[in-house]
């Protein structure tokens, strides 16, 4: 039953076989045996992808409910509510994960020595089911309302540059002036411009520059070296601003708030050990995180 749920959600025998570290043929035999036992086809095979039959879709929902109740019952009997234990697999953004989550998760596994954590760092969106993930951390202005989420914290985007760069090229007084500057951009951003609140409304302002990267810490280093202006979340830029290595500009326009979420794989039961970790992260990060409090707000 559990193998069927994994195959149905991943849409692939191979992905499940790789995750369970078994031969693909072993997975196909189990599904074929289940279909023979039930006397109906659960999956429609094609050369490109597996899909659920109508019987398979109905059976999948029942399987999810049963497995959730089994896991909950086993967790209670095993005493997980007293001492979380077992593996947790997470995907987290690179800079946020290294800077802020690694210390917290290190403290967590010290507190709960029977918990093991497999932490994957990537700024790319991942498929939680195919990756066998318990949850992923996402940072965004907006989140898909269909996702199962838990809010962990918040951050803000701030426009920063080295004082030496600003002394040479001038301090922009309005977002439209950014076209006259070297802007260091993040290649994974959904837009080619930067969003600002101008005259009470958010507007995307075009930018230009000779350097773009797919990592916020790399962009921060380039800005510290005086190569241009960058737009970074406070969880990356706060320490450099506080140390005087960077200066915030356009503060009255750049109030873009980012939400930091834990995203779970569908409507699955969330194991107790995972809930305890997510609660721990939300409590330690807090609604007003330390990196926001550390940034002195500077007017242009």
PDB file of C-alpha atoms in Angstrom:
ATOM      1  CA  UNK A   1       0.000   0.000   0.000  1.00  0.00           C
ATOM      2  CA  UNK A   2       2.764   2.436   0.928  1.00  0.00           C
ATOM      3  CA  UNK A   3       4.666   1.618  -2.261  1.00  0.00           C
ATOM      4  CA  UNK A   4       1.534   2.272  -4.324  1.00  0.00           C
ATOM      5  CA  UNK A   5       1.100   5.693  -2.692  1.00  0.00           C
ATOM      6  CA  UNK A   6       4.716   6.589  -3.420  1.00  0.00           C
ATOM      7  CA  UNK A   7       4.417   5.491  -7.080  1.00  0.00           C
ATOM      8  CA  UNK A   8       1.118   7.313  -7.551  1.00  0.00           C
ATOM      9  CA  UNK A   9       2.468  10.561  -6.116  1.00  0.00           C
ATOM     10  CA  UNK A  10       5.788  10.416  -7.936  1.00  0.00           C
ATOM     11  CA  UNK A  11       4.303   9.195 -11.228  1.00  0.00           C
ATOM     12  CA  UNK A  12       7.335   6.992 -11.721  1.00  0.00           C
ATOM     13  CA  UNK A  13       8.457   3.469 -10.816  1.00  0.00           C
ATOM     14  CA  UNK A  14      12.085   4.487 -11.257  1.00  0.00           C
ATOM     15  CA  UNK A  15      11.941   7.468  -8.879  1.00  0.00           C
ATOM     16  CA  UNK A  16      10.469   5.324  -6.111  1.00  0.00           C
ATOM     17  CA  UNK A  17      12.924   2.487  -6.760  1.00  0.00           C
ATOM     18  CA  UNK A  18      15.846   4.926  -6.572  1.00  0.00           C
ATOM     19  CA  UNK A  19      14.538   6.458  -3.355  1.00  0.00           C
ATOM     20  CA  UNK A  20      14.032   3.040  -1.710  1.00  0.00           C
ATOM     21  CA  UNK A  21      17.320   1.753  -3.155  1.00  0.00           C
ATOM     22  CA  UNK A  22      15.723  -1.294  -4.787  1.00  0.00           C
ATOM     23  CA  UNK A  23      15.425  -2.539  -8.364  1.00  0.00           C
ATOM     24  CA  UNK A  24      12.683  -1.026 -10.515  1.00  0.00           C
ATOM     25  CA  UNK A  25      11.424  -4.540 -11.247  1.00  0.00           C
ATOM     26  CA  UNK A  26      10.741  -5.063  -7.537  1.00  0.00           C
ATOM     27  CA  UNK A  27       8.454  -2.022  -7.499  1.00  0.00           C
ATOM     28  CA  UNK A  28       6.581  -3.054 -10.655  1.00  0.00           C
ATOM     29  CA  UNK A  29       6.041  -6.567  -9.254  1.00  0.00           C
ATOM     30  CA  UNK A  30       4.572  -5.175  -6.048  1.00  0.00           C
ATOM     31  CA  UNK A  31       2.151  -2.929  -7.932  1.00  0.00           C
ATOM     32  CA  UNK A  32       1.177  -5.753 -10.288  1.00  0.00           C
ATOM     33  CA  UNK A  33       0.547  -8.030  -7.309  1.00  0.00           C
ATOM     34  CA  UNK A  34      -1.607  -5.371  -5.641  1.00  0.00           C
ATOM     35  CA  UNK A  35      -3.663  -4.899  -8.821  1.00  0.00           C
ATOM     36  CA  UNK A  36      -4.123  -8.673  -9.120  1.00  0.00           C
ATOM     37  CA  UNK A  37      -5.224  -8.868  -5.497  1.00  0.00           C
ATOM     38  CA  UNK A  38      -7.766  -6.065  -5.962  1.00  0.00           C
ATOM     39  CA  UNK A  39      -8.877  -7.247  -9.377  1.00  0.00           C
ATOM     40  CA  UNK A  40      -8.577  -3.834 -11.002  1.00  0.00           C
ATOM     41  CA  UNK A  41      -6.046  -1.593 -12.698  1.00  0.00           C
ATOM     42  CA  UNK A  42      -4.788   1.200 -10.473  1.00  0.00           C
ATOM     43  CA  UNK A  43      -2.251   2.784 -12.818  1.00  0.00           C
ATOM     44  CA  UNK A  44      -2.377   3.522 -16.538  1.00  0.00           C
ATOM     45  CA  UNK A  45       1.071   3.058 -18.064  1.00  0.00           C
ATOM     46  CA  UNK A  46       2.316   5.100 -21.016  1.00  0.00           C
ATOM     47  CA  UNK A  47       5.746   5.610 -22.561  1.00  0.00           C
ATOM     48  CA  UNK A  48       6.036   8.999 -20.851  1.00  0.00           C
ATOM     49  CA  UNK A  49       4.358   8.797 -17.432  1.00  0.00           C
ATOM     50  CA  UNK A  50       2.126   6.828 -15.135  1.00  0.00           C
ATOM     51  CA  UNK A  51      -1.351   8.111 -14.368  1.00  0.00           C
ATOM     52  CA  UNK A  52      -4.081   6.967 -12.016  1.00  0.00           C
ATOM     53  CA  UNK A  53      -7.181   5.189 -13.234  1.00  0.00           C
ATOM     54  CA  UNK A  54     -10.487   6.212 -11.616  1.00  0.00           C
ATOM     55  CA  UNK A  55     -10.196   3.186  -9.328  1.00  0.00           C
ATOM     56  CA  UNK A  56      -6.598   4.094  -8.575  1.00  0.00           C
ATOM     57  CA  UNK A  57      -7.515   7.668  -7.606  1.00  0.00           C
ATOM     58  CA  UNK A  58     -10.205   6.475  -5.204  1.00  0.00           C
ATOM     59  CA  UNK A  59      -7.890   3.844  -3.734  1.00  0.00           C
ATOM     60  CA  UNK A  60      -5.082   6.393  -3.312  1.00  0.00           C
ATOM     61  CA  UNK A  61      -7.163   8.630  -1.048  1.00  0.00           C
ATOM     62  CA  UNK A  62      -8.190   5.670   1.116  1.00  0.00           C
ATOM     63  CA  UNK A  63      -4.568   4.517   1.323  1.00  0.00           C
ATOM     64  CA  UNK A  64      -3.442   7.960   2.447  1.00  0.00           C
ATOM     65  CA  UNK A  65      -6.028   8.013   5.214  1.00  0.00           C
ATOM     66  CA  UNK A  66      -5.113   4.510   6.396  1.00  0.00           C
ATOM     67  CA  UNK A  67      -1.359   5.130   6.348  1.00  0.00           C
ATOM     68  CA  UNK A  68      -1.805   8.428   8.203  1.00  0.00           C
ATOM     69  CA  UNK A  69      -3.787   6.699  10.960  1.00  0.00           C
ATOM     70  CA  UNK A  70      -1.252   3.860  11.163  1.00  0.00           C
ATOM     71  CA  UNK A  71       1.668   6.265  11.418  1.00  0.00           C
ATOM     72  CA  UNK A  72      -0.116   8.355  14.037  1.00  0.00           C
ATOM     73  CA  UNK A  73      -0.967   5.271  16.111  1.00  0.00           C
ATOM     74  CA  UNK A  74       2.551   3.864  15.878  1.00  0.00           C
ATOM     75  CA  UNK A  75       4.003   7.231  16.785  1.00  0.00           C
ATOM     76  CA  UNK A  76       1.865   7.460  19.925  1.00  0.00           C
ATOM     77  CA  UNK A  77       2.668   3.888  21.009  1.00  0.00           C
ATOM     78  CA  UNK A  78       6.377   4.433  20.388  1.00  0.00           C
ATOM     79  CA  UNK A  79       6.342   7.432  22.700  1.00  0.00           C
ATOM     80  CA  UNK A  80       7.325   9.961  20.006  1.00  0.00           C
ATOM     81  CA  UNK A  81       5.364  12.621  21.831  1.00  0.00           C
ATOM     82  CA  UNK A  82       7.913  12.344  24.631  1.00  0.00           C
ATOM     83  CA  UNK A  83      11.077  11.943  22.540  1.00  0.00           C
ATOM     84  CA  UNK A  84      11.071  12.624  18.779  1.00  0.00           C
ATOM     85  CA  UNK A  85      13.183  10.170  16.839  1.00  0.00           C
ATOM     86  CA  UNK A  86      13.786   9.008  13.293  1.00  0.00           C
ATOM     87  CA  UNK A  87      14.933  10.535  10.000  1.00  0.00           C
ATOM     88  CA  UNK A  88      13.904  13.925   8.607  1.00  0.00           C
ATOM     89  CA  UNK A  89      14.726  14.951   5.040  1.00  0.00           C
ATOM     90  CA  UNK A  90      14.579  18.663   4.177  1.00  0.00           C
ATOM     91  CA  UNK A  91      15.347  20.929   1.224  1.00  0.00           C
ATOM     92  CA  UNK A  92      16.339  24.517   2.047  1.00  0.00           C
ATOM     93  CA  UNK A  93      17.531  27.601   0.121  1.00  0.00           C
ATOM     94  CA  UNK A  94      21.310  27.844  -0.048  1.00  0.00           C
ATOM     95  CA  UNK A  95      22.105  31.144   1.708  1.00  0.00           C
ATOM     96  CA  UNK A  96      19.259  31.049   4.219  1.00  0.00           C
ATOM     97  CA  UNK A  97      19.966  27.425   5.022  1.00  0.00           C
ATOM     98  CA  UNK A  98      23.691  27.855   5.625  1.00  0.00           C
ATOM     99  CA  UNK A  99      23.409  31.152   7.489  1.00  0.00           C
ATOM    100  CA  UNK A 100      20.372  30.534   9.673  1.00  0.00           C
ATOM    101  CA  UNK A 101      19.056  26.969   9.563  1.00  0.00           C
ATOM    102  CA  UNK A 102      22.265  24.976  10.055  1.00  0.00           C
ATOM    103  CA  UNK A 103      22.884  26.477  13.542  1.00  0.00           C
ATOM    104  CA  UNK A 104      19.267  25.871  14.572  1.00  0.00           C
ATOM    105  CA  UNK A 105      19.127  22.318  13.230  1.00  0.00           C
ATOM    106  CA  UNK A 106      22.468  21.573  14.880  1.00  0.00           C
ATOM    107  CA  UNK A 107      20.976  22.659  18.208  1.00  0.00           C
ATOM    108  CA  UNK A 108      17.860  20.597  17.500  1.00  0.00           C
ATOM    109  CA  UNK A 109      19.673  17.305  16.890  1.00  0.00           C
ATOM    110  CA  UNK A 110      21.799  17.966  19.964  1.00  0.00           C
ATOM    111  CA  UNK A 111      18.608  18.321  21.983  1.00  0.00           C
ATOM    112  CA  UNK A 112      17.018  15.268  20.327  1.00  0.00           C
ATOM    113  CA  UNK A 113      19.853  12.788  19.697  1.00  0.00           C
ATOM    114  CA  UNK A 114      17.528  10.124  18.250  1.00  0.00           C
ATOM    115  CA  UNK A 115      16.598  12.388  15.309  1.00  0.00           C
ATOM    116  CA  UNK A 116      18.689  12.350  12.125  1.00  0.00           C
ATOM    117  CA  UNK A 117      18.461  15.122   9.516  1.00  0.00           C
ATOM    118  CA  UNK A 118      19.319  14.940   5.820  1.00  0.00           C
ATOM    119  CA  UNK A 119      19.646  18.554   4.654  1.00  0.00           C
ATOM    120  CA  UNK A 120      19.713  19.420   0.936  1.00  0.00           C
ATOM    121  CA  UNK A 121      20.733  22.934  -0.171  1.00  0.00           C
ATOM    122  CA  UNK A 122      19.267  24.329  -3.390  1.00  0.00           C
ATOM    123  CA  UNK A 123      17.676  27.552  -4.608  1.00  0.00           C
ATOM    124  CA  UNK A 124      15.679  25.607  -7.210  1.00  0.00           C
ATOM    125  CA  UNK A 125      12.080  24.533  -6.607  1.00  0.00           C
ATOM    126  CA  UNK A 126      11.973  20.835  -5.805  1.00  0.00           C
ATOM    127  CA  UNK A 127       9.321  18.125  -6.043  1.00  0.00           C
ATOM    128  CA  UNK A 128       8.766  17.022  -2.461  1.00  0.00           C
ATOM    129  CA  UNK A 129       7.251  13.668  -3.399  1.00  0.00           C
ATOM    130  CA  UNK A 130       9.908  12.628  -5.908  1.00  0.00           C
ATOM    131  CA  UNK A 131      12.641  13.814  -3.562  1.00  0.00           C
ATOM    132  CA  UNK A 132      11.232  11.902  -0.607  1.00  0.00           C
ATOM    133  CA  UNK A 133      11.217  15.136   1.418  1.00  0.00           C
ATOM    134  CA  UNK A 134       9.395  15.710   4.684  1.00  0.00           C
ATOM    135  CA  UNK A 135       9.259  19.424   3.952  1.00  0.00           C
ATOM    136  CA  UNK A 136      11.023  22.211   2.113  1.00  0.00           C
ATOM    137  CA  UNK A 137      11.668  25.813   3.133  1.00  0.00           C
ATOM    138  CA  UNK A 138      10.532  28.419   0.617  1.00  0.00           C
ATOM    139  CA  UNK A 139      10.970  32.177   0.678  1.00  0.00           C
ATOM    140  CA  UNK A 140       8.577  34.207  -1.444  1.00  0.00           C
ATOM    141  CA  UNK A 141       6.383  37.287  -1.631  1.00  0.00           C
ATOM    142  CA  UNK A 142       3.431  35.033  -2.437  1.00  0.00           C
ATOM    143  CA  UNK A 143       2.793  31.355  -1.844  1.00  0.00           C
ATOM    144  CA  UNK A 144       0.495  28.994  -3.744  1.00  0.00           C
ATOM    145  CA  UNK A 145      -2.710  28.809  -1.638  1.00  0.00           C
ATOM    146  CA  UNK A 146      -3.125  25.118  -2.500  1.00  0.00           C
ATOM    147  CA  UNK A 147       0.108  24.191  -0.697  1.00  0.00           C
ATOM    148  CA  UNK A 148       0.159  22.819   2.840  1.00  0.00           C
ATOM    149  CA  UNK A 149       2.372  25.276   4.721  1.00  0.00           C
ATOM    150  CA  UNK A 150       3.519  26.548   8.100  1.00  0.00           C
ATOM    151  CA  UNK A 151       4.836  30.100   8.342  1.00  0.00           C
ATOM    152  CA  UNK A 152       8.273  30.224   9.967  1.00  0.00           C
ATOM    153  CA  UNK A 153       9.301  33.871   9.801  1.00  0.00           C
ATOM    154  CA  UNK A 154       9.623  36.922   7.602  1.00  0.00           C
ATOM    155  CA  UNK A 155      12.259  39.085   5.925  1.00  0.00           C
ATOM    156  CA  UNK A 156      12.470  42.172   3.723  1.00  0.00           C
ATOM    157  CA  UNK A 157      14.240  43.024   0.504  1.00  0.00           C
ATOM    158  CA  UNK A 158      16.705  45.894   0.845  1.00  0.00           C
ATOM    159  CA  UNK A 159      18.741  47.720  -1.785  1.00  0.00           C
ATOM    160  CA  UNK A 160      22.364  47.970  -0.679  1.00  0.00           C
ATOM    161  CA  UNK A 161      25.765  49.007  -1.996  1.00  0.00           C
ATOM    162  CA  UNK A 162      29.234  49.666  -0.658  1.00  0.00           C
ATOM    163  CA  UNK A 163      29.783  53.241   0.594  1.00  0.00           C
ATOM    164  CA  UNK A 164      32.772  53.534  -1.755  1.00  0.00           C
ATOM    165  CA  UNK A 165      30.598  52.656  -4.776  1.00  0.00           C
ATOM    166  CA  UNK A 166      27.969  55.205  -3.734  1.00  0.00           C
ATOM    167  CA  UNK A 167      30.634  57.873  -3.197  1.00  0.00           C
ATOM    168  CA  UNK A 168      31.867  57.286  -6.761  1.00  0.00           C
ATOM    169  CA  UNK A 169      28.531  56.917  -8.559  1.00  0.00           C
ATOM    170  CA  UNK A 170      26.104  58.795  -6.330  1.00  0.00           C
ATOM    171  CA  UNK A 171      23.243  57.673  -4.112  1.00  0.00           C
ATOM    172  CA  UNK A 172      20.004  57.071  -6.022  1.00  0.00           C
ATOM    173  CA  UNK A 173      17.118  59.121  -4.649  1.00  0.00           C
ATOM    174  CA  UNK A 174      14.370  57.364  -6.648  1.00  0.00           C
ATOM    175  CA  UNK A 175      14.069  53.792  -8.009  1.00  0.00           C
ATOM    176  CA  UNK A 176      13.992  55.072 -11.606  1.00  0.00           C
ATOM    177  CA  UNK A 177      17.576  56.284 -11.130  1.00  0.00           C
ATOM    178  CA  UNK A 178      18.782  52.662 -10.915  1.00  0.00           C
ATOM    179  CA  UNK A 179      19.061  52.558 -14.708  1.00  0.00           C
ATOM    180  CA  UNK A 180      22.089  54.795 -14.301  1.00  0.00           C
ATOM    181  CA  UNK A 181      23.798  52.316 -11.959  1.00  0.00           C
ATOM    182  CA  UNK A 182      25.475  48.910 -12.119  1.00  0.00           C
ATOM    183  CA  UNK A 183      22.879  46.545 -10.650  1.00  0.00           C
ATOM    184  CA  UNK A 184      23.880  43.087  -9.457  1.00  0.00           C
ATOM    185  CA  UNK A 185      20.904  40.824 -10.117  1.00  0.00           C
ATOM    186  CA  UNK A 186      19.700  37.422  -8.966  1.00  0.00           C
ATOM    187  CA  UNK A 187      19.153  35.117 -11.934  1.00  0.00           C
ATOM    188  CA  UNK A 188      16.475  32.980 -10.234  1.00  0.00           C
ATOM    189  CA  UNK A 189      14.207  35.952  -9.513  1.00  0.00           C
ATOM    190  CA  UNK A 190      10.815  35.788 -11.277  1.00  0.00           C
ATOM    191  CA  UNK A 191      11.259  39.251 -12.810  1.00  0.00           C
ATOM    192  CA  UNK A 192      14.092  41.035 -14.617  1.00  0.00           C
ATOM    193  CA  UNK A 193      13.395  44.191 -12.585  1.00  0.00           C
ATOM    194  CA  UNK A 194      13.109  45.118  -8.903  1.00  0.00           C
ATOM    195  CA  UNK A 195       9.835  45.834  -7.135  1.00  0.00           C
ATOM    196  CA  UNK A 196       9.310  49.070  -5.196  1.00  0.00           C
ATOM    197  CA  UNK A 197       6.423  50.766  -3.468  1.00  0.00           C
ATOM    198  CA  UNK A 198       6.024  54.065  -5.365  1.00  0.00           C
ATOM    199  CA  UNK A 199       3.142  56.466  -4.670  1.00  0.00           C
ATOM    200  CA  UNK A 200       1.351  53.802  -2.664  1.00  0.00           C
ATOM    201  CA  UNK A 201       1.580  51.073  -5.306  1.00  0.00           C
ATOM    202  CA  UNK A 202       4.102  48.361  -6.106  1.00  0.00           C
ATOM    203  CA  UNK A 203       5.878  48.824  -9.430  1.00  0.00           C
ATOM    204  CA  UNK A 204       8.615  46.806 -11.126  1.00  0.00           C
ATOM    205  CA  UNK A 205      11.513  49.064 -12.069  1.00  0.00           C
ATOM    206  CA  UNK A 206      13.898  47.967 -14.856  1.00  0.00           C
ATOM    207  CA  UNK A 207      17.568  47.556 -14.011  1.00  0.00           C
ATOM    208  CA  UNK A 208      20.765  46.892 -15.922  1.00  0.00           C
ATOM    209  CA  UNK A 209      24.177  45.583 -15.056  1.00  0.00           C
ATOM    210  CA  UNK A 210      27.105  43.465 -16.197  1.00  0.00           C
ATOM    211  CA  UNK A 211      26.997  40.845 -13.457  1.00  0.00           C
ATOM    212  CA  UNK A 212      24.267  38.451 -12.418  1.00  0.00           C
ATOM    213  CA  UNK A 213      24.423  35.341 -10.247  1.00  0.00           C
ATOM    214  CA  UNK A 214      22.210  32.606  -8.835  1.00  0.00           C
ATOM    215  CA  UNK A 215      23.333  33.014  -5.221  1.00  0.00           C
ATOM    216  CA  UNK A 216      22.619  35.844  -2.807  1.00  0.00           C
ATOM    217  CA  UNK A 217      25.838  35.547  -0.810  1.00  0.00           C
ATOM    218  CA  UNK A 218      27.884  35.793  -4.007  1.00  0.00           C
ATOM    219  CA  UNK A 219      25.976  38.945  -4.968  1.00  0.00           C
ATOM    220  CA  UNK A 220      26.562  40.339  -1.488  1.00  0.00           C
ATOM    221  CA  UNK A 221      30.315  39.779  -1.824  1.00  0.00           C
ATOM    222  CA  UNK A 222      30.317  41.539  -5.202  1.00  0.00           C
ATOM    223  CA  UNK A 223      28.479  44.495  -3.679  1.00  0.00           C
ATOM    224  CA  UNK A 224      30.929  44.686  -0.754  1.00  0.00           C
ATOM    225  CA  UNK A 225      33.749  44.822  -3.324  1.00  0.00           C
ATOM    226  CA  UNK A 226      32.112  47.889  -4.857  1.00  0.00           C
ATOM    227  CA  UNK A 227      30.916  46.322  -8.116  1.00  0.00           C
ATOM    228  CA  UNK A 228      27.405  47.724  -7.893  1.00  0.00           C
ATOM    229  CA  UNK A 229      24.041  47.824  -6.160  1.00  0.00           C
ATOM    230  CA  UNK A 230      22.170  44.678  -5.182  1.00  0.00           C
ATOM    231  CA  UNK A 231      18.686  43.906  -3.845  1.00  0.00           C
ATOM    232  CA  UNK A 232      18.989  41.378  -1.029  1.00  0.00           C
ATOM    233  CA  UNK A 233      16.803  40.011   1.761  1.00  0.00           C
ATOM    234  CA  UNK A 234      17.764  41.213   5.212  1.00  0.00           C
ATOM    235  CA  UNK A 235      18.661  37.679   6.288  1.00  0.00           C
ATOM    236  CA  UNK A 236      21.624  38.025   3.880  1.00  0.00           C
ATOM    237  CA  UNK A 237      22.423  41.755   4.019  1.00  0.00           C
ATOM    238  CA  UNK A 238      21.794  42.694   7.680  1.00  0.00           C
ATOM    239  CA  UNK A 239      25.192  41.761   9.080  1.00  0.00           C
ATOM    240  CA  UNK A 240      27.106  43.621   6.349  1.00  0.00           C
ATOM    241  CA  UNK A 241      24.940  46.721   6.809  1.00  0.00           C
ATOM    242  CA  UNK A 242      25.415  46.625  10.561  1.00  0.00           C
ATOM    243  CA  UNK A 243      29.196  46.310  10.091  1.00  0.00           C
ATOM    244  CA  UNK A 244      29.263  49.325   7.747  1.00  0.00           C
ATOM    245  CA  UNK A 245      30.412  47.277   4.752  1.00  0.00           C
ATOM    246  CA  UNK A 246      27.196  48.118   2.909  1.00  0.00           C
ATOM    247  CA  UNK A 247      24.779  51.020   3.018  1.00  0.00           C
ATOM    248  CA  UNK A 248      21.057  50.785   2.392  1.00  0.00           C
ATOM    249  CA  UNK A 249      19.542  53.116  -0.204  1.00  0.00           C
ATOM    250  CA  UNK A 250      15.965  53.761  -1.332  1.00  0.00           C
ATOM    251  CA  UNK A 251      14.744  52.559   2.065  1.00  0.00           C
ATOM    252  CA  UNK A 252      11.447  54.435   1.831  1.00  0.00           C
ATOM    253  CA  UNK A 253      10.613  52.629  -1.419  1.00  0.00           C
ATOM    254  CA  UNK A 254      11.902  49.094  -0.794  1.00  0.00           C
ATOM    255  CA  UNK A 255       9.460  47.646   1.721  1.00  0.00           C
ATOM    256  CA  UNK A 256       8.928  44.361  -0.090  1.00  0.00           C
ATOM    257  CA  UNK A 257       8.153  41.714   2.514  1.00  0.00           C
ATOM    258  CA  UNK A 258       9.170  38.092   2.052  1.00  0.00           C
ATOM    259  CA  UNK A 259       7.479  35.214   3.837  1.00  0.00           C
ATOM    260  CA  UNK A 260       9.475  32.181   4.973  1.00  0.00           C
ATOM    261  CA  UNK A 261       7.458  28.961   4.941  1.00  0.00           C
ATOM    262  CA  UNK A 262       7.785  25.260   5.606  1.00  0.00           C
ATOM    263  CA  UNK A 263       5.968  23.492   2.762  1.00  0.00           C
ATOM    264  CA  UNK A 264       4.746  19.923   3.223  1.00  0.00           C
ATOM    265  CA  UNK A 265       4.046  17.234   0.594  1.00  0.00           C
ATOM    266  CA  UNK A 266       0.287  17.391   0.022  1.00  0.00           C
ATOM    267  CA  UNK A 267      -2.191  16.239   2.620  1.00  0.00           C
ATOM    268  CA  UNK A 268       0.045  13.548   4.077  1.00  0.00           C
ATOM    269  CA  UNK A 269       0.213  12.956   7.800  1.00  0.00           C
ATOM    270  CA  UNK A 270       3.131  14.948   9.210  1.00  0.00           C
ATOM    271  CA  UNK A 271       5.198  12.774  11.577  1.00  0.00           C
ATOM    272  CA  UNK A 272       5.597  14.006  15.127  1.00  0.00           C
ATOM    273  CA  UNK A 273       9.375  14.435  14.754  1.00  0.00           C
ATOM    274  CA  UNK A 274       8.802  16.739  11.755  1.00  0.00           C
ATOM    275  CA  UNK A 275       6.154  18.789  13.568  1.00  0.00           C
ATOM    276  CA  UNK A 276       8.494  19.220  16.530  1.00  0.00           C
ATOM    277  CA  UNK A 277      11.302  20.458  14.275  1.00  0.00           C
ATOM    278  CA  UNK A 278       9.064  22.898  12.389  1.00  0.00           C
ATOM    279  CA  UNK A 279       7.644  24.248  15.664  1.00  0.00           C
ATOM    280  CA  UNK A 280      11.210  24.658  16.924  1.00  0.00           C
ATOM    281  CA  UNK A 281      12.290  26.599  13.819  1.00  0.00           C
ATOM    282  CA  UNK A 282       9.229  28.871  13.948  1.00  0.00           C
ATOM    283  CA  UNK A 283       9.834  29.620  17.625  1.00  0.00           C
ATOM    284  CA  UNK A 284      13.554  30.286  17.236  1.00  0.00           C
ATOM    285  CA  UNK A 285      13.230  32.424  14.100  1.00  0.00           C
ATOM    286  CA  UNK A 286      10.189  34.295  15.357  1.00  0.00           C
ATOM    287  CA  UNK A 287       7.786  36.772  13.719  1.00  0.00           C
ATOM    288  CA  UNK A 288      10.392  39.547  14.100  1.00  0.00           C
ATOM    289  CA  UNK A 289      13.666  37.731  13.416  1.00  0.00           C
ATOM    290  CA  UNK A 290      17.028  38.907  14.662  1.00  0.00           C
ATOM    291  CA  UNK A 291      18.289  39.901  11.190  1.00  0.00           C
ATOM    292  CA  UNK A 292      15.403  42.395  10.774  1.00  0.00           C
ATOM    293  CA  UNK A 293      16.089  43.945  14.151  1.00  0.00           C
ATOM    294  CA  UNK A 294      19.779  44.251  13.262  1.00  0.00           C
ATOM    295  CA  UNK A 295      19.310  46.459  10.187  1.00  0.00           C
ATOM    296  CA  UNK A 296      19.381  50.204  10.805  1.00  0.00           C
ATOM    297  CA  UNK A 297      16.850  51.855   8.495  1.00  0.00           C
ATOM    298  CA  UNK A 298      18.507  54.618   6.454  1.00  0.00           C
ATOM    299  CA  UNK A 299      16.708  57.261   4.449  1.00  0.00           C
ATOM    300  CA  UNK A 300      17.966  58.192   1.014  1.00  0.00           C
TER     301      UNK A 300
END
